């Protein structure tokens, strides 16, 4: 009986390891799907708000984090399944870090909302994609991100693709809009790209510091972090809405909305849900990979957003956008090929040591 029990122990460990790996793969796939939906859908629905008569910048900024209570649903499920008796998992220092990042996110949301109110989806997506270069820079400075020839190649290809889109979008200023507003939106969006390029490595740095003094980061903690960041980002935008008297203007704006009052509120709720998908997917990508991985995924999805903008808003799709799509896919494949090759090399080294 003792022999049978000793033999069954390795088998039990293998089954447990296989189960954990399957769970992780499932969460990675789910996280990727959520990020794709949020990254491609959120700018479209927010632009729809402005195209059909919406004018409140602070309100649209608020919507980008205002759906934070939705995180309570998966967080509650995660708590129910958790064997850790010490809940919540977040330490006081991590809470302060997430609160600060949340306020930065609120400012970034305002800059982005200001930009997209004056720019076509295609142009704003192109400009926001430059966050990849800033993410790479800040990731190197803050978390000592190690670059490989494949990751450098990916960054270069994605930035060239975004630049090509920018070169071919010089004539897309919306009809009836002044040059001053167009260029103001242009520089506001660049500012949003710079700030978000800083936010992503800060999230990764917070996770790294937590791991040094606590236990390894788990997905439950990722949900807690997103909840805190969403709350403080929303608080920042709420102050702006109060000062700008946006709360009192919502009912009046709903009456004048071109798609009707009911659809006005559907657009607002849909925008809040889409942006929660985006932020949760982004934080998850950092958890499972790195800040640079999150930036790469966001950038490679830009051509998808371009195509959707063509379909829903009849924006022109030039040959330059087609080339940019090819470059983005090339960069995406290059990054993941390098990651797979690097993982195999590490496994080989660990196996021989």
Coordinates of C-alpha atoms in Angstrom, one line a residue:
X1 CA 0.0 0.0 0.0
X2 CA 2.9 2.3 0.8
X3 CA 4.4 1.6 -2.7
X4 CA 1.1 2.5 -4.4
X5 CA 0.8 5.7 -2.4
X6 CA 4.4 6.7 -3.2
X7 CA 3.8 6.0 -6.9
X8 CA 0.6 7.9 -7.0
X9 CA 2.2 11.1 -5.5
X10 CA 4.2 12.1 -8.7
X11 CA 1.1 11.3 -10.8
X12 CA -1.0 13.6 -8.5
X13 CA 1.7 16.4 -8.8
X14 CA 1.7 16.0 -12.6
X15 CA -2.1 16.3 -12.8
X16 CA -2.0 19.4 -10.5
X17 CA 0.7 21.0 -12.7
X18 CA -1.3 20.2 -15.8
X19 CA -4.4 21.6 -14.3
X20 CA -2.7 24.9 -13.3
X21 CA -1.1 25.2 -16.8
X22 CA -4.5 24.7 -18.4
X23 CA -6.1 27.3 -16.2
X24 CA -3.3 29.8 -17.0
X25 CA -3.6 29.2 -20.8
X26 CA -7.4 29.6 -20.5
X27 CA -6.9 32.9 -18.6
X28 CA -4.3 34.1 -21.1
X29 CA -6.7 33.4 -24.1
X30 CA -9.7 35.0 -22.2
X31 CA -7.5 38.1 -21.4
X32 CA -6.4 38.4 -25.0
X33 CA -10.0 38.3 -26.2
X34 CA -11.0 40.9 -23.7
X35 CA -8.2 43.2 -24.7
X36 CA -9.0 42.8 -28.4
X37 CA -12.6 43.8 -27.8
X38 CA -11.7 46.7 -25.6
X39 CA -8.8 48.0 -27.8
X40 CA -10.7 47.9 -31.1
X41 CA -14.2 48.8 -29.8
X42 CA -13.6 51.6 -27.3
X43 CA -12.3 54.3 -29.7
X44 CA -15.1 53.6 -32.1
X45 CA -17.9 54.0 -29.6
X46 CA -16.4 57.1 -28.1
X47 CA -16.0 58.7 -31.5
X48 CA -19.6 57.8 -32.2
X49 CA -20.6 59.8 -29.1
X50 CA -18.9 62.9 -30.5
X51 CA -20.1 62.4 -34.2
X52 CA -23.7 62.2 -33.1
X53 CA -23.8 65.4 -31.0
X54 CA -21.9 64.6 -27.8
X55 CA -19.7 67.5 -26.6
X56 CA -18.7 66.7 -23.0
X57 CA -15.0 66.1 -22.7
X58 CA -15.0 65.3 -19.0
X59 CA -17.9 63.0 -19.3
X60 CA -16.2 61.0 -22.1
X61 CA -13.1 60.9 -19.9
X62 CA -15.2 59.7 -16.9
X63 CA -16.6 56.9 -19.1
X64 CA -13.2 55.4 -19.7
X65 CA -12.8 54.4 -16.0
X66 CA -16.4 54.8 -14.8
X67 CA -17.2 51.1 -15.3
X68 CA -14.8 50.0 -12.5
X69 CA -17.6 48.4 -10.4
X70 CA -17.8 45.7 -13.1
X71 CA -14.5 44.4 -11.8
X72 CA -16.3 43.5 -8.6
X73 CA -18.0 40.5 -10.4
X74 CA -14.8 38.6 -11.4
X75 CA -13.1 39.7 -8.2
X76 CA -15.9 38.2 -6.1
X77 CA -15.7 35.0 -8.0
X78 CA -11.9 35.0 -7.6
X79 CA -12.3 35.5 -3.8
X80 CA -14.7 32.6 -3.6
X81 CA -12.2 30.3 -5.3
X82 CA -9.2 31.6 -3.4
X83 CA -7.6 29.5 -0.7
X84 CA -5.8 32.5 0.7
X85 CA -7.4 33.6 4.0
X86 CA -5.7 37.0 3.9
X87 CA -8.0 39.0 1.6
X88 CA -7.7 41.5 0.0
X89 CA -4.2 40.7 -1.2
X90 CA -3.1 44.3 -1.9
X91 CA -0.6 45.8 0.5
X92 CA -0.8 49.4 1.7
X93 CA 2.2 50.4 -0.5
X94 CA 0.7 48.8 -3.6
X95 CA -2.6 50.5 -2.9
X96 CA -0.9 53.9 -2.8
X97 CA 1.0 53.1 -6.1
X98 CA -2.3 52.1 -7.8
X99 CA -4.1 55.2 -6.5
X100 CA -1.3 57.4 -8.1
X101 CA -1.4 55.4 -11.3
X102 CA -5.2 55.7 -11.3
X103 CA -4.9 59.5 -11.1
X104 CA -2.4 59.5 -14.0
X105 CA -4.8 57.3 -16.0
X106 CA -7.6 59.9 -15.3
X107 CA -5.4 62.6 -16.7
X108 CA -4.5 60.5 -19.7
X109 CA -8.2 59.7 -20.3
X110 CA -8.9 63.5 -20.4
X111 CA -6.1 64.1 -22.9
X112 CA -7.3 61.2 -25.1
X113 CA -11.0 62.2 -25.0
X114 CA -10.0 65.8 -26.0
X115 CA -8.0 64.5 -28.9
X116 CA -10.6 62.1 -30.2
X117 CA -13.3 64.7 -30.1
X118 CA -11.5 66.6 -32.9
X119 CA -9.8 63.7 -34.8
X120 CA -11.0 60.8 -37.0
X121 CA -10.6 57.4 -35.4
X122 CA -7.9 56.5 -37.9
X123 CA -5.8 59.5 -37.0
X124 CA -6.2 59.3 -33.3
X125 CA -5.4 55.5 -33.4
X126 CA -2.3 56.3 -35.4
X127 CA -1.1 58.9 -32.9
X128 CA -1.9 56.9 -29.8
X129 CA 0.1 54.0 -31.3
X130 CA 3.3 56.0 -30.7
X131 CA 2.9 55.1 -27.1
X132 CA 4.8 51.9 -28.0
X133 CA 8.0 53.9 -28.4
X134 CA 7.4 55.7 -25.1
X135 CA 6.5 52.4 -23.4
X136 CA 9.8 50.9 -24.7
X137 CA 11.8 53.9 -23.3
X138 CA 10.1 54.0 -19.9
X139 CA 10.2 50.2 -19.6
X140 CA 14.0 50.3 -20.1
X141 CA 14.4 53.1 -17.6
X142 CA 12.0 51.8 -14.9
X143 CA 11.9 48.0 -15.1
X144 CA 15.2 47.4 -17.0
X145 CA 13.3 45.7 -19.9
X146 CA 15.7 43.5 -21.8
X147 CA 15.6 44.0 -25.5
X148 CA 16.3 41.3 -28.1
X149 CA 16.8 41.8 -31.8
X150 CA 13.3 40.5 -32.3
X151 CA 11.6 42.9 -29.9
X152 CA 13.6 45.8 -31.3
X153 CA 12.6 44.7 -34.8
X154 CA 8.9 44.6 -33.7
X155 CA 9.1 48.1 -32.1
X156 CA 10.7 49.5 -35.3
X157 CA 8.2 47.9 -37.6
X158 CA 5.2 49.0 -35.6
X159 CA 6.5 52.6 -35.3
X160 CA 7.2 52.7 -39.1
X161 CA 3.7 51.4 -39.8
X162 CA 2.2 54.1 -37.6
X163 CA 4.3 56.8 -39.2
X164 CA 3.2 55.6 -42.7
X165 CA -0.4 55.9 -41.6
X166 CA 0.4 59.4 -40.4
X167 CA 2.0 60.4 -43.7
X168 CA -1.1 59.3 -45.6
X169 CA -3.7 60.9 -43.3
X170 CA -2.8 64.6 -43.9
X171 CA -6.1 65.3 -45.7
X172 CA -8.5 63.7 -43.2
X173 CA -9.4 66.9 -41.2
X174 CA -13.2 66.6 -40.5
X175 CA -15.3 68.9 -42.6
X176 CA -16.1 72.2 -41.0
X177 CA -13.5 71.9 -38.3
X178 CA -10.9 74.6 -37.8
X179 CA -7.1 73.9 -38.1
X180 CA -6.6 75.2 -34.5
X181 CA -9.0 72.5 -33.1
X182 CA -7.5 69.8 -35.3
X183 CA -4.0 70.5 -34.2
X184 CA -5.0 70.9 -30.6
X185 CA -6.6 67.4 -30.8
X186 CA -3.4 66.2 -32.5
X187 CA -1.1 67.3 -29.7
X188 CA -3.5 66.3 -26.9
X189 CA -3.5 62.8 -28.4
X190 CA 0.4 62.7 -28.5
X191 CA 0.4 63.8 -24.9
X192 CA -2.0 60.9 -24.1
X193 CA 0.4 58.5 -25.8
X194 CA 3.4 59.8 -23.8
X195 CA 1.5 59.5 -20.5
X196 CA 0.2 56.0 -21.2
X197 CA 3.7 55.0 -22.3
X198 CA 4.7 55.8 -18.7
X199 CA 1.6 54.2 -17.0
X200 CA 2.2 50.7 -18.4
X201 CA 5.8 50.3 -17.0
X202 CA 4.6 51.9 -13.7
X203 CA 2.0 49.1 -13.4
X204 CA 4.7 46.5 -14.1
X205 CA 7.1 48.2 -11.6
X206 CA 4.3 48.1 -8.9
X207 CA 3.9 44.3 -9.5
X208 CA 7.6 43.7 -9.4
X209 CA 8.0 45.6 -6.1
X210 CA 5.1 43.7 -4.6
X211 CA 6.7 40.3 -5.5
X212 CA 9.9 41.3 -3.7
X213 CA 8.3 41.7 -0.3
X214 CA 5.1 39.7 -0.6
X215 CA 4.0 36.5 -2.5
X216 CA 4.0 36.1 -6.3
X217 CA 1.4 38.2 -8.1
X218 CA -1.7 36.3 -9.0
X219 CA -4.7 37.3 -11.2
X220 CA -6.8 38.1 -8.1
X221 CA -4.3 40.8 -7.3
X222 CA -4.4 42.0 -10.9
X223 CA -8.2 42.5 -10.5
X224 CA -7.7 44.4 -7.2
X225 CA -5.1 46.7 -8.9
X226 CA -7.5 47.5 -11.7
X227 CA -10.3 48.2 -9.3
X228 CA -8.3 50.7 -7.3
X229 CA -6.9 52.4 -10.5
X230 CA -10.3 52.6 -12.0
X231 CA -11.8 54.1 -8.8
X232 CA -9.2 56.9 -8.5
X233 CA -9.2 57.5 -12.3
X234 CA -13.0 58.0 -12.0
X235 CA -12.6 60.2 -9.0
X236 CA -10.3 62.5 -10.9
X237 CA -12.7 62.8 -13.8
X238 CA -15.7 63.3 -11.4
X239 CA -14.0 66.4 -10.0
X240 CA -13.6 67.7 -13.6
X241 CA -17.3 66.9 -14.4
X242 CA -18.5 68.8 -11.3
X243 CA -16.4 71.9 -12.1
X244 CA -17.5 71.8 -15.7
X245 CA -21.2 71.1 -14.8
X246 CA -21.3 68.0 -16.9
X247 CA -23.8 66.2 -14.6
X248 CA -26.4 68.8 -15.1
X249 CA -25.9 68.8 -18.9
X250 CA -26.3 65.1 -19.5
X251 CA -30.1 65.1 -19.7
X252 CA -30.1 68.1 -22.1
X253 CA -27.4 66.5 -24.3
X254 CA -29.4 63.2 -24.4
X255 CA -32.5 65.0 -25.8
X256 CA -30.4 66.5 -28.6
X257 CA -28.5 63.4 -29.5
X258 CA -28.9 62.5 -33.2
X259 CA -29.5 58.8 -32.5
X260 CA -32.2 59.5 -29.9
X261 CA -32.3 59.7 -26.1
X262 CA -32.4 56.0 -25.4
X263 CA -29.4 55.2 -27.7
X264 CA -27.5 58.1 -26.1
X265 CA -27.5 56.2 -22.8
X266 CA -26.7 52.9 -24.6
X267 CA -23.6 54.6 -26.1
X268 CA -22.5 55.8 -22.7
X269 CA -22.9 52.4 -21.0
X270 CA -21.3 50.7 -24.0
X271 CA -18.3 53.0 -23.8
X272 CA -17.8 52.3 -20.1
X273 CA -18.0 48.5 -20.7
X274 CA -15.6 48.6 -23.6
X275 CA -13.0 50.7 -21.8
X276 CA -13.1 48.3 -18.8
X277 CA -12.3 45.5 -21.2
X278 CA -9.4 47.5 -22.5
X279 CA -7.9 48.3 -19.1
X280 CA -8.4 44.9 -17.6
X281 CA -6.9 43.3 -20.7
X282 CA -3.9 45.6 -20.6
X283 CA -3.2 45.0 -16.9
X284 CA -3.6 41.2 -17.6
X285 CA -1.1 41.4 -20.5
X286 CA 1.4 43.1 -18.2
X287 CA 0.8 40.4 -15.6
X288 CA 1.3 37.5 -18.1
X289 CA 4.0 39.2 -20.1
X290 CA 5.4 42.7 -19.7
X291 CA 4.5 46.4 -20.3
X292 CA 6.2 46.1 -23.7
X293 CA 4.0 43.1 -24.6
X294 CA 0.9 45.2 -23.7
X295 CA 2.1 48.0 -25.9
X296 CA 2.9 45.6 -28.8
X297 CA -0.7 44.1 -28.7
X298 CA -2.3 47.6 -28.5
X299 CA -0.2 48.8 -31.5
X300 CA -0.8 45.7 -33.7
X301 CA -4.6 46.1 -33.2
X302 CA -4.5 49.6 -34.7
X303 CA -5.0 48.4 -38.3
X304 CA -8.0 46.4 -37.1
X305 CA -9.5 49.6 -35.7
X306 CA -8.7 51.2 -39.0
X307 CA -10.8 48.6 -40.9
X308 CA -13.7 49.0 -38.4
X309 CA -13.6 52.8 -38.8
X310 CA -13.8 52.3 -42.6
X311 CA -16.8 49.9 -42.2
X312 CA -18.8 52.0 -39.6
X313 CA -17.7 55.6 -40.3
X314 CA -16.9 55.3 -44.0
X315 CA -13.3 56.6 -43.4
X316 CA -11.0 56.1 -46.4
X317 CA -8.7 53.0 -46.5
X318 CA -5.6 53.9 -48.5
X319 CA -2.8 51.7 -49.8
X320 CA -0.6 53.2 -47.0
X321 CA -3.0 51.7 -44.4
X322 CA -2.7 48.4 -46.1
X323 CA 1.1 48.5 -46.0
X324 CA 0.9 49.6 -42.3
X325 CA -1.3 46.5 -41.6
X326 CA 1.3 44.2 -43.1
X327 CA 4.1 45.9 -41.1
X328 CA 2.1 45.6 -37.9
X329 CA 1.5 41.9 -38.4
X330 CA 5.2 41.4 -39.3
X331 CA 6.2 43.1 -36.1
X332 CA 3.7 41.1 -34.0
X333 CA 5.0 37.8 -35.4
X334 CA 8.6 39.0 -34.9
X335 CA 8.0 39.8 -31.2
X336 CA 6.3 36.4 -30.4
X337 CA 8.9 34.4 -32.4
X338 CA 11.6 36.0 -30.3
X339 CA 9.7 35.2 -27.1
X340 CA 9.2 31.6 -28.1
X341 CA 12.8 31.2 -29.1
X342 CA 14.0 32.9 -25.9
X343 CA 11.8 30.6 -23.8
X344 CA 13.2 27.5 -25.5
X345 CA 16.7 28.7 -24.9
X346 CA 16.0 29.3 -21.2
X347 CA 14.4 25.8 -20.8
X348 CA 17.5 24.3 -22.5
X349 CA 19.9 26.1 -20.1
X350 CA 17.8 25.1 -17.1
X351 CA 17.7 21.5 -18.3
X352 CA 21.5 21.3 -18.6
X353 CA 22.2 23.0 -15.3

